[in-house]
C-alpha positions as a Python dict, from the first residue, in 0.01 Angstrom:
ca = {
    (1, 'Q'): (0, 0, 0),
    (2, 'T'): (210, 124, -289),
    (3, 'V'): (191, 499, -345),
    (4, 'T'): (130, 553, -717),
    (5, 'M'): (176, 856, -935),
    (6, 'S'): (-90, 1122, -970),
    (7, 'F'): (-178, 1363, -1249),
    (8, 'I'): (-206, 1641, -990),
    (9, 'E'): (83, 1562, -754),
    (10, 'Y'): (404, 1546, -953),
    (11, 'G'): (674, 1308, -832),
    (12, 'D'): (1042, 1286, -923),
    (13, 'T'): (1092, 911, -953),
    (14, 'I'): (933, 656, -1187),
    (15, 'K'): (765, 378, -985),
    (16, 'D'): (609, 41, -1063),
    (17, 'G'): (246, 100, -1167),
    (18, 'D'): (298, 455, -1296),
    (19, 'T'): (164, 585, -1626),
    (20, 'A'): (453, 751, -1811),
    (21, 'I'): (488, 924, -2147),
    (22, 'V'): (758, 792, -2383),
    (23, 'F'): (878, 1089, -2591),
    (24, 'L'): (1048, 981, -2915),
    (25, 'G'): (1061, 1316, -3093),
    (26, 'H'): (852, 1608, -3214),
    (27, 'E'): (484, 1499, -3219),
    (28, 'S'): (589, 1138, -3161),
    (29, 'M'): (510, 997, -2816),
    (30, 'F'): (288, 742, -2645),
    (31, 'P'): (180, 642, -2292),
    (32, 'V'): (309, 331, -2119),
    (33, 'K'): (205, 154, -1798),
    (34, 'V'): (526, 92, -1602),
    (35, 'Q'): (538, -268, -1479),
    (36, 'H'): (820, -471, -1329),
    (37, 'G'): (950, -731, -1576),
    (38, 'T'): (778, -574, -1879),
    (39, 'V'): (943, -445, -2197),
    (40, 'T'): (821, -182, -2445),
    (41, 'Q'): (914, -189, -2813),
    (42, 'T'): (1006, 138, -2990),
    (43, 'K'): (1163, 218, -3326),
    (44, 'Y'): (1489, 277, -3136),
    (45, 'G'): (1478, -65, -2968),
    (46, 'V'): (1349, -219, -2646),
    (47, 'I'): (1289, -35, -2317),
    (48, 'R'): (1316, -268, -2018),
    (49, 'H'): (1093, -132, -1742),
    (50, 'S'): (1282, -292, -1451),
    (51, 'M'): (1627, -166, -1558),
    (52, 'D'): (1553, 140, -1772),
    (53, 'L'): (1252, 301, -1601),
    (54, 'I'): (1180, 203, -1239),
    (55, 'G'): (1385, 415, -1001),
    (56, 'K'): (1491, 666, -1267),
    (57, 'K'): (1387, 1030, -1253),
    (58, 'Y'): (1110, 1166, -1472),
    (59, 'G'): (1264, 1356, -1763),
    (60, 'S'): (1549, 1105, -1789),
    (61, 'K'): (1708, 1024, -2123),
    (62, 'V'): (1678, 646, -2167),
    (63, 'T'): (1896, 456, -2417),
    (64, 'C'): (1711, 177, -2600),
    (65, 'S'): (1856, -157, -2712),
    (66, 'K'): (1939, -35, -3066),
    (67, 'G'): (2136, 261, -2934),
    (68, 'G'): (1868, 527, -2990),
    (69, 'W'): (1723, 716, -2697),
    (70, 'V'): (1393, 854, -2567),
    (71, 'F'): (1280, 1081, -2285),
    (72, 'I'): (1042, 954, -2014),
    (73, 'L'): (800, 1231, -1910),
    (74, 'H'): (563, 1266, -1616),
    (75, 'P'): (205, 1273, -1749),
    (76, 'T'): (6, 1597, -1745),
    (77, 'P'): (-349, 1663, -1866),
    (78, 'E'): (-201, 1828, -2177),
    (79, 'L'): (22, 1528, -2256),
    (80, 'W'): (-266, 1289, -2183),
    (81, 'T'): (-490, 1478, -2429),
    (82, 'M'): (-228, 1419, -2699),
    (83, 'N'): (-180, 1048, -2617),
    (84, 'L'): (-498, 905, -2466),
    (85, 'P'): (-684, 609, -2622),
    (86, 'H'): (-976, 753, -2818),
    (87, 'R'): (-1313, 609, -2722),
    (88, 'T'): (-1490, 916, -2863),
    (89, 'Q'): (-1403, 1242, -3034),
    (90, 'I'): (-1214, 1452, -2779),
    (91, 'L'): (-1158, 1814, -2687),
    (92, 'Y'): (-805, 1947, -2737),
    (93, 'S'): (-606, 2202, -2538),
    (94, 'T'): (-714, 2495, -2758),
    (95, 'D'): (-1081, 2459, -2659),
    (96, 'I'): (-1003, 2329, -2308),
    (97, 'S'): (-809, 2645, -2218),
    (98, 'I'): (-1094, 2882, -2307),
    (99, 'I'): (-1350, 2655, -2134),
    (100, 'T'): (-1148, 2661, -1811),
    (101, 'M'): (-1118, 3040, -1821),
    (102, 'M'): (-1474, 3126, -1926),
    (103, 'L'): (-1625, 2892, -1664),
    (104, 'E'): (-1412, 3079, -1405),
    (105, 'L'): (-1274, 2755, -1258),
    (106, 'K'): (-1022, 2753, -974),
    (107, 'P'): (-908, 2526, -689),
    (108, 'G'): (-1217, 2434, -487),
    (109, 'S'): (-1469, 2468, -770),
    (110, 'I'): (-1747, 2210, -810),
    (111, 'V'): (-1802, 2113, -1175),
    (112, 'C'): (-2061, 1895, -1350),
    (113, 'E'): (-1973, 1744, -1688),
    (114, 'S'): (-2157, 1536, -1948),
    (115, 'G'): (-2050, 1329, -2126),
    (116, 'T'): (-1725, 1194, -1994),
    (117, 'G'): (-1620, 1042, -2327),
    (118, 'S'): (-1247, 969, -2341),
    (119, 'G'): (-1171, 1189, -2038),
    (120, 'S'): (-961, 1454, -2213),
    (121, 'L'): (-1144, 1753, -2062),
    (122, 'S'): (-1209, 1563, -1738),
    (123, 'H'): (-838, 1539, -1652),
    (124, 'A'): (-790, 1912, -1716),
    (125, 'L'): (-1094, 2001, -1502),
    (126, 'I'): (-972, 1780, -1216),
    (127, 'R'): (-626, 1942, -1222),
    (128, 'T'): (-787, 2290, -1217),
    (129, 'V'): (-1023, 2229, -921),
    (130, 'A'): (-775, 2024, -712),
    (131, 'P'): (-706, 1980, -426),
    (132, 'T'): (-1039, 2076, -265),
    (133, 'G'): (-1283, 2084, -558),
    (134, 'H'): (-1476, 1801, -721),
    (135, 'L'): (-1589, 1687, -1066),
    (136, 'Y'): (-1922, 1512, -1117),
    (137, 'T'): (-1911, 1356, -1462),
    (138, 'V'): (-2199, 1171, -1629),
    (139, 'E'): (-2155, 917, -1913),
    (140, 'F'): (-2448, 751, -2092),
    (141, 'H'): (-2241, 456, -2226),
    (142, 'Q'): (-2174, 196, -1954),
    (143, 'Q'): (-1842, 62, -2087),
    (144, 'R'): (-1702, 414, -2133),
    (145, 'A'): (-1808, 507, -1781),
    (146, 'E'): (-1635, 200, -1636),
    (147, 'K'): (-1318, 268, -1837),
    (148, 'A'): (-1317, 630, -1716),
    (149, 'R'): (-1342, 515, -1352),
    (150, 'E'): (-1050, 278, -1409),
    (151, 'E'): (-833, 552, -1561),
    (152, 'F'): (-910, 801, -1284),
    (153, 'R'): (-811, 536, -1028),
    (154, 'E'): (-486, 453, -1211),
    (155, 'H'): (-404, 823, -1244),
    (156, 'G'): (-445, 894, -873),
    (157, 'V'): (-740, 1135, -901),
    (158, 'E'): (-1037, 914, -810),
    (159, 'H'): (-1096, 1108, -485),
    (160, 'L'): (-1163, 1423, -690),
    (161, 'V'): (-1417, 1280, -936),
    (162, 'T'): (-1750, 1095, -927),
    (163, 'V'): (-1846, 903, -1244),
    (164, 'T'): (-2216, 831, -1297),
    (165, 'N'): (-2357, 608, -1569),
    (166, 'Q'): (-2695, 754, -1668),
    (167, 'D'): (-2876, 967, -1926),
    (168, 'V'): (-2822, 1329, -1823),
    (169, 'C'): (-3115, 1446, -2038),
    (170, 'K'): (-3356, 1228, -1836),
    (171, 'N'): (-3192, 1191, -1496),
    (172, 'G'): (-2965, 1495, -1463),
    (173, 'F'): (-2629, 1504, -1284),
    (174, 'G'): (-2733, 1350, -952),
    (175, 'V'): (-2655, 1668, -755),
    (176, 'S'): (-2853, 1985, -678),
    (177, 'N'): (-2759, 2348, -610),
    (178, 'I'): (-2385, 2286, -554),
    (179, 'A'): (-2208, 2330, -890),
    (180, 'D'): (-2009, 2640, -977),
    (181, 'A'): (-2007, 2538, -1346),
    (182, 'V'): (-2166, 2288, -1585),
    (183, 'F'): (-2021, 2162, -1913),
    (184, 'L'): (-2227, 1982, -2179),
    (185, 'D'): (-2086, 1783, -2471),
    (186, 'I'): (-2386, 1576, -2580),
    (187, 'P'): (-2589, 1546, -2904),
    (188, 'S'): (-2896, 1734, -2770),
    (189, 'P'): (-2775, 1976, -2500),
    (190, 'W'): (-3103, 2172, -2505),
    (191, 'E'): (-3268, 1873, -2333),
    (192, 'A'): (-3025, 1901, -2037),
    (193, 'I'): (-3041, 2277, -1972),
    (194, 'G'): (-3308, 2234, -1702),
    (195, 'H'): (-3099, 1971, -1522),
    (196, 'A'): (-2793, 2196, -1554),
    (197, 'K'): (-2982, 2484, -1391),
    (198, 'A'): (-3088, 2252, -1106),
    (199, 'A'): (-2729, 2139, -1049),
    (200, 'L'): (-2589, 2494, -1036),
    (201, 'K'): (-2560, 2673, -703),
    (202, 'A'): (-2848, 2897, -598),
    (203, 'E'): (-2646, 3220, -622),
    (204, 'G'): (-2561, 3165, -987),
    (205, 'G'): (-2296, 2986, -1188),
    (206, 'R'): (-2164, 2937, -1540),
    (207, 'I'): (-2257, 2689, -1813),
    (208, 'C'): (-2082, 2588, -2135),
    (209, 'S'): (-2216, 2376, -2420),
    (210, 'F'): (-1992, 2235, -2694),
    (211, 'S'): (-2166, 2154, -3025),
    (212, 'P'): (-2024, 2095, -3375),
    (213, 'C'): (-2339, 2215, -3562),
    (214, 'I'): (-2487, 2565, -3556),
    (215, 'E'): (-2841, 2419, -3549),
    (216, 'Q'): (-2755, 2260, -3213),
    (217, 'V'): (-2631, 2598, -3092),
    (218, 'Q'): (-2955, 2772, -3194),
    (219, 'R'): (-3176, 2526, -3006),
    (220, 'T'): (-2946, 2537, -2702),
    (221, 'C'): (-2953, 2917, -2689),
    (222, 'L'): (-3334, 2916, -2705),
    (223, 'A'): (-3344, 2668, -2415),
    (224, 'M'): (-3099, 2880, -2215),
    (225, 'E'): (-3322, 3186, -2262),
    (226, 'E'): (-3627, 2983, -2162),
    (227, 'Y'): (-3462, 2876, -1836),
    (228, 'G'): (-3352, 3230, -1752),
    (229, 'F'): (-2982, 3216, -1836),
    (230, 'T'): (-2818, 3548, -1920),
    (231, 'E'): (-2497, 3666, -2092),
    (232, 'I'): (-2544, 3399, -2362),
    (233, 'N'): (-2244, 3408, -2592),
    (234, 'T'): (-2120, 3168, -2863),
    (235, 'L'): (-1764, 3162, -2995),
    (236, 'E'): (-1533, 2942, -3198),
    (237, 'I'): (-1161, 2894, -3136),
    (238, 'L'): (-939, 2832, -3440),
    (239, 'L'): (-573, 2740, -3402),
    (240, 'R'): (-339, 2877, -3669),
    (241, 'V'): (11, 2730, -3662),
    (242, 'Y'): (303, 2906, -3833),
    (243, 'N'): (615, 2742, -3971),
    (244, 'V'): (940, 2940, -3940),
    (245, 'R'): (1160, 2897, -4247),
    (246, 'T'): (1456, 3064, -4417),
    (247, 'I'): (1372, 3233, -4747),
    (248, 'S'): (1623, 3337, -5015),
    (249, 'L'): (1524, 3632, -5233),
    (250, 'Q'): (1716, 3761, -5534),
    (251, 'I'): (1836, 4120, -5512),
    (252, 'P'): (1686, 4306, -5812),
    (253, 'D'): (1919, 4447, -6080),
    (254, 'L'): (1832, 4817, -6095),
    (255, 'G'): (2087, 4900, -6366),
    (256, 'K'): (2406, 5107, -6357),
    (257, 'A'): (2385, 5418, -6144),
    (258, 'A'): (2626, 5612, -6365),
    (259, 'E'): (2390, 5597, -6662),
    (260, 'D'): (2097, 5716, -6454),
    (261, 'N'): (2286, 6008, -6299),
    (262, 'S'): (2497, 6141, -6592),
    (263, 'S'): (2224, 6377, -6718),
    (264, 'A'): (2162, 6503, -6368),
    (265, 'G'): (2522, 6625, -6334),
    (266, 'F'): (2628, 6336, -6111),
    (267, 'D'): (3007, 6364, -6062),
    (268, 'S'): (3148, 6024, -5973),
    (269, 'S'): (3489, 6181, -5909),
    (270, 'N'): (3343, 6391, -5628),
    (271, 'P'): (3446, 6225, -5298),
    (272, 'S'): (3109, 6313, -5147),
    (273, 'N'): (2939, 6082, -5396),
    (274, 'Q'): (3168, 5785, -5340),
    (275, 'G'): (2999, 5488, -5176),
    (276, 'S'): (2650, 5590, -5286),
    (277, 'P'): (2406, 5302, -5236),
    (278, 'C'): (2312, 5321, -5604),
    (279, 'T'): (2664, 5252, -5729),
    (280, 'N'): (2828, 4915, -5795),
    (281, 'L'): (2508, 4721, -5711),
    (282, 'Q'): (2586, 4356, -5761),
    (283, 'Q'): (2315, 4100, -5830),
    (284, 'G'): (2289, 3830, -5558),
    (285, 'T'): (2056, 3687, -5296),
    (286, 'V'): (1956, 3782, -4945),
    (287, 'Q'): (1832, 3541, -4679),
    (288, 'F'): (1587, 3613, -4400),
    (289, 'K'): (1358, 3427, -4159),
    (290, 'S'): (987, 3424, -4233),
    (291, 'G'): (680, 3279, -4065),
    (292, 'V'): (418, 3126, -4291),
    (293, 'P'): (95, 2945, -4197),
    (294, 'Q'): (69, 2577, -4276),
    (295, 'K'): (-93, 2491, -4609),
    (296, 'E'): (-329, 2257, -4426),
    (297, 'M'): (-458, 2344, -4081),
    (298, 'V'): (-716, 2213, -3834),
    (299, 'G'): (-1037, 2398, -3899),
    (300, 'H'): (-1372, 2387, -3722),
    (301, 'T'): (-1400, 2170, -3411),
    (302, 'G'): (-1712, 2302, -3241),
    (303, 'Y'): (-1901, 2605, -3115),
    (304, 'L'): (-1869, 2697, -2747),
    (305, 'T'): (-2181, 2856, -2600),
    (306, 'F'): (-2141, 3017, -2257),
    (307, 'A'): (-2408, 3158, -2027),
    (308, 'T'): (-2464, 3263, -1666),
    (309, 'K'): (-2742, 3143, -1435),
    (310, 'S'): (-2966, 3436, -1349),
    (311, 'L'): (-2999, 3530, -983),
    (312, 'F'): (-3367, 3614, -1035),
}
């Protein structure tokens, strides 16, 4: 049996069957399934998998047929989030990072998730709980659930995740009293709070609900209170990117120093006054580096509501 790549066990060499990231430049990359005898077209020319990829080291600089070159990168959850095929709206690394921290996830944690969607958060959760933890993810849509299973298998993480195709609001997560954390990204999360409480371990646990509308948040918070959750807290993460640029500013002309200082008894012949910063000021420009926010930036994505299962 051929040993394939894994999103959690990083290898050095590109092998037949791997998923690799073709990096063309800043914010320009795409995933490719490495297959013997296959070619991939890029704006720099053709990449021949058999000759250019298989057997090479990840991170290699590969020259394409037109003379341009690309880098071949080992996939990570962060790179997959930026390049995955979108079956639904996805969570990005900004929200994923705070979710992972606030749910207190670590290797060995048991996590329940709904819905699976495009698997952006799922890959990050799997990497965080590996090698001894497990993700139970529920997806209502049958085709999306099947596609998620296929991707997890291709990415070498199927032993760390269980995909279930059912309605979490009616049927729950399929597990009881074992989860350290529950994550909800569904249209009506308040209908799944009871199932989330049942899935969480008896001695407590954390829950997070992601919702784009504040009305969803209000109903979810009321349901959390009703089911005895404590430490209910809602926050929103906004990413503000700065561009570093060089700015040229004109030095102001403040006039001749001699005219300003003649009435004050300024003696230009006095050696102690030679080289005064006010004398011989020449008009010109000065350059310096400055950071400015982008004129257009990503705004609201969703509200993250966190809570803790009460021990009583």
